[in-house]
């Protein structure tokens, strides 16, 4: 069984908080490539930022996600990814029309079950790394929810419940699929 598990979905839907909970429970977690890139670019006055050069940002996210995915193969147990390669490749393909999603997704597979955080206006906030509005986040969510099944993933939409209950939900779902 592939232990690399993607948690994707709507920006501001609680992914980072959920990953932190899974990390507290002893699982390996991988921070979202996009957030790491934004931090690096802001510190260095770079331009590979989603609000400056989204194509450069997506290309950097793809490179980072491939490295993250390769490193996770060395881990035992579950490794949970806050987004990953599929999200970045989907964004780049959406922006440029460059047909890379299918090729990259075939070469770098994650666990068949992908967990999506749905749009959740009540918890949505912006911050220095997430500057886009809720409507843009929903549009991205809808694109990803449609994309994952087309490349062979089973989409599981997470219920709007407490963080601990969401973590239990994911772990129970994965255990049932073992």
GROMACS .gro file of C-alpha atoms in nm:
model
  178
    1UNK     CA    1   0.000   0.000   0.000
    2UNK     CA    2   0.124   0.347  -0.090
    3UNK     CA    3   0.181   0.540   0.235
    4UNK     CA    4   0.199   0.884   0.070
    5UNK     CA    5  -0.138   1.044   0.142
    6UNK     CA    6  -0.254   1.372  -0.013
    7UNK     CA    7  -0.471   1.616   0.173
    8UNK     CA    8  -0.587   1.875  -0.075
    9UNK     CA    9  -0.895   2.083  -0.136
   10UNK     CA   10  -1.006   2.434  -0.066
   11UNK     CA   11  -0.759   2.693   0.055
   12UNK     CA   12  -0.853   2.787   0.407
   13UNK     CA   13  -1.039   2.459   0.455
   14UNK     CA   14  -0.828   2.347   0.751
   15UNK     CA   15  -0.554   2.142   0.580
   16UNK     CA   16  -0.259   2.284   0.773
   17UNK     CA   17  -0.436   2.249   1.107
   18UNK     CA   18  -0.529   1.891   1.022
   19UNK     CA   19  -0.171   1.809   0.919
   20UNK     CA   20  -0.046   1.952   1.248
   21UNK     CA   21  -0.284   1.718   1.433
   22UNK     CA   22  -0.164   1.417   1.234
   23UNK     CA   23   0.195   1.520   1.311
   24UNK     CA   24   0.116   1.539   1.684
   25UNK     CA   25  -0.006   1.181   1.653
   26UNK     CA   26   0.335   1.071   1.529
   27UNK     CA   27   0.283   1.069   1.154
   28UNK     CA   28   0.524   1.226   0.908
   29UNK     CA   29   0.384   1.540   0.751
   30UNK     CA   30   0.501   1.746   0.456
   31UNK     CA   31   0.421   2.117   0.453
   32UNK     CA   32   0.253   2.260   0.146
   33UNK     CA   33   0.509   2.347  -0.125
   34UNK     CA   34   0.327   2.671  -0.203
   35UNK     CA   35   0.360   2.808   0.149
   36UNK     CA   36   0.731   2.724   0.159
   37UNK     CA   37   0.787   2.892  -0.176
   38UNK     CA   38   0.599   3.206  -0.073
   39UNK     CA   39   0.805   3.233   0.246
   40UNK     CA   40   1.130   3.191   0.050
   41UNK     CA   41   1.028   3.440  -0.218
   42UNK     CA   42   0.913   3.702   0.033
   43UNK     CA   43   1.241   3.669   0.227
   44UNK     CA   44   1.450   3.707  -0.090
   45UNK     CA   45   1.230   3.960  -0.271
   46UNK     CA   46   1.168   3.697  -0.539
   47UNK     CA   47   0.893   3.699  -0.798
   48UNK     CA   48   0.779   3.333  -0.806
   49UNK     CA   49   0.471   3.434  -0.611
   50UNK     CA   50   0.115   3.338  -0.703
   51UNK     CA   51   0.009   3.704  -0.719
   52UNK     CA   52   0.315   3.806  -0.928
   53UNK     CA   53   0.413   3.512  -1.154
   54UNK     CA   54   0.180   3.218  -1.108
   55UNK     CA   55   0.349   3.009  -1.379
   56UNK     CA   56   0.692   3.039  -1.215
   57UNK     CA   57   0.530   2.966  -0.879
   58UNK     CA   58   0.361   2.649  -1.013
   59UNK     CA   59   0.685   2.528  -1.174
   60UNK     CA   60   0.873   2.572  -0.845
   61UNK     CA   61   0.593   2.390  -0.661
   62UNK     CA   62   0.621   2.097  -0.904
   63UNK     CA   63   0.997   2.073  -0.850
   64UNK     CA   64   0.960   2.088  -0.472
   65UNK     CA   65   0.675   1.835  -0.469
   66UNK     CA   66   0.877   1.582  -0.671
   67UNK     CA   67   1.161   1.607  -0.416
   68UNK     CA   68   0.911   1.575  -0.128
   69UNK     CA   69   0.749   1.271  -0.287
   70UNK     CA   70   1.084   1.097  -0.340
   71UNK     CA   71   1.188   1.162   0.020
   72UNK     CA   72   0.862   1.015   0.152
   73UNK     CA   73   0.940   0.678  -0.005
   74UNK     CA   74   1.205   0.635   0.265
   75UNK     CA   75   0.950   0.683   0.546
   76UNK     CA   76   0.773   0.405   0.734
   77UNK     CA   77   0.398   0.431   0.789
   78UNK     CA   78   0.182   0.712   0.659
   79UNK     CA   79   0.324   1.037   0.526
   80UNK     CA   80   0.065   1.312   0.491
   81UNK     CA   81   0.112   1.585   0.232
   82UNK     CA   82  -0.044   1.930   0.255
   83UNK     CA   83  -0.113   1.947  -0.117
   84UNK     CA   84   0.156   1.815  -0.348
   85UNK     CA   85   0.254   1.743  -0.706
   86UNK     CA   86  -0.096   1.692  -0.847
   87UNK     CA   87  -0.217   2.031  -0.721
   88UNK     CA   88   0.086   2.209  -0.868
   89UNK     CA   89   0.074   2.025  -1.201
   90UNK     CA   90  -0.300   2.084  -1.228
   91UNK     CA   91  -0.247   2.457  -1.169
   92UNK     CA   92   0.027   2.480  -1.431
   93UNK     CA   93  -0.176   2.287  -1.687
   94UNK     CA   94  -0.479   2.507  -1.615
   95UNK     CA   95  -0.270   2.823  -1.662
   96UNK     CA   96  -0.066   2.725  -1.967
   97UNK     CA   97  -0.243   2.434  -2.134
   98UNK     CA   98   0.084   2.242  -2.107
   99UNK     CA   99  -0.023   1.872  -2.089
  100UNK     CA  100   0.189   1.767  -1.791
  101UNK     CA  101  -0.065   1.649  -1.536
  102UNK     CA  102  -0.119   1.297  -1.667
  103UNK     CA  103   0.253   1.229  -1.721
  104UNK     CA  104   0.360   1.358  -1.380
  105UNK     CA  105   0.073   1.190  -1.197
  106UNK     CA  106   0.158   0.856  -1.356
  107UNK     CA  107   0.525   0.884  -1.262
  108UNK     CA  108   0.468   0.997  -0.902
  109UNK     CA  109   0.172   0.816  -0.748
  110UNK     CA  110   0.025   0.883  -0.407
  111UNK     CA  111  -0.217   0.667  -0.208
  112UNK     CA  112  -0.531   0.608  -0.413
  113UNK     CA  113  -0.748   0.789  -0.154
  114UNK     CA  114  -0.713   1.166  -0.170
  115UNK     CA  115  -0.878   1.365   0.107
  116UNK     CA  116  -1.027   1.702   0.015
  117UNK     CA  117  -1.118   1.980   0.255
  118UNK     CA  118  -1.436   2.142   0.121
  119UNK     CA  119  -1.498   2.515   0.108
  120UNK     CA  120  -1.573   2.633   0.463
  121UNK     CA  121  -1.642   3.005   0.477
  122UNK     CA  122  -1.669   3.009   0.857
  123UNK     CA  123  -1.299   2.919   0.899
  124UNK     CA  124  -1.156   3.082   0.585
  125UNK     CA  125  -0.897   3.355   0.644
  126UNK     CA  126  -0.628   3.521   0.441
  127UNK     CA  127  -0.271   3.567   0.562
  128UNK     CA  128   0.064   3.681   0.415
  129UNK     CA  129   0.096   3.355   0.220
  130UNK     CA  130  -0.273   3.324   0.121
  131UNK     CA  131  -0.390   3.649  -0.032
  132UNK     CA  132  -0.664   3.528  -0.265
  133UNK     CA  133  -1.032   3.550  -0.180
  134UNK     CA  134  -1.281   3.281  -0.094
  135UNK     CA  135  -1.432   3.274  -0.445
  136UNK     CA  136  -1.091   3.195  -0.597
  137UNK     CA  137  -1.040   2.923  -0.336
  138UNK     CA  138  -1.375   2.765  -0.426
  139UNK     CA  139  -1.292   2.771  -0.799
  140UNK     CA  140  -0.961   2.597  -0.727
  141UNK     CA  141  -1.139   2.338  -0.512
  142UNK     CA  142  -1.389   2.262  -0.787
  143UNK     CA  143  -1.108   2.220  -1.042
  144UNK     CA  144  -0.918   1.982  -0.813
  145UNK     CA  145  -1.230   1.785  -0.717
  146UNK     CA  146  -1.292   1.727  -1.088
  147UNK     CA  147  -0.925   1.654  -1.173
  148UNK     CA  148  -0.835   1.386  -0.918
  149UNK     CA  149  -1.085   1.121  -1.039
  150UNK     CA  150  -0.974   1.167  -1.401
  151UNK     CA  151  -0.621   1.054  -1.310
  152UNK     CA  152  -0.723   0.752  -1.105
  153UNK     CA  153  -0.774   0.880  -0.750
  154UNK     CA  154  -1.066   0.818  -0.517
  155UNK     CA  155  -1.176   1.152  -0.374
  156UNK     CA  156  -1.292   1.157  -0.014
  157UNK     CA  157  -1.445   1.489   0.091
  158UNK     CA  158  -1.375   1.551   0.457
  159UNK     CA  159  -1.671   1.634   0.676
  160UNK     CA  160  -1.686   1.971   0.851
  161UNK     CA  161  -1.609   1.836   1.199
  162UNK     CA  162  -1.344   1.903   1.463
  163UNK     CA  163  -0.978   1.866   1.374
  164UNK     CA  164  -0.937   1.559   1.598
  165UNK     CA  165  -1.243   1.397   1.441
  166UNK     CA  166  -1.113   1.472   1.092
  167UNK     CA  167  -0.782   1.305   1.180
  168UNK     CA  168  -0.969   1.002   1.316
  169UNK     CA  169  -1.182   0.994   1.001
  170UNK     CA  170  -0.876   0.983   0.775
  171UNK     CA  171  -0.687   0.725   0.980
  172UNK     CA  172  -0.992   0.500   1.007
  173UNK     CA  173  -1.055   0.528   0.632
  174UNK     CA  174  -0.693   0.439   0.553
  175UNK     CA  175  -0.692   0.148   0.798
  176UNK     CA  176  -1.009   0.009   0.638
  177UNK     CA  177  -0.839   0.020   0.293
  178UNK     CA  178  -0.521  -0.164   0.407
   0.00000   0.00000   0.00000
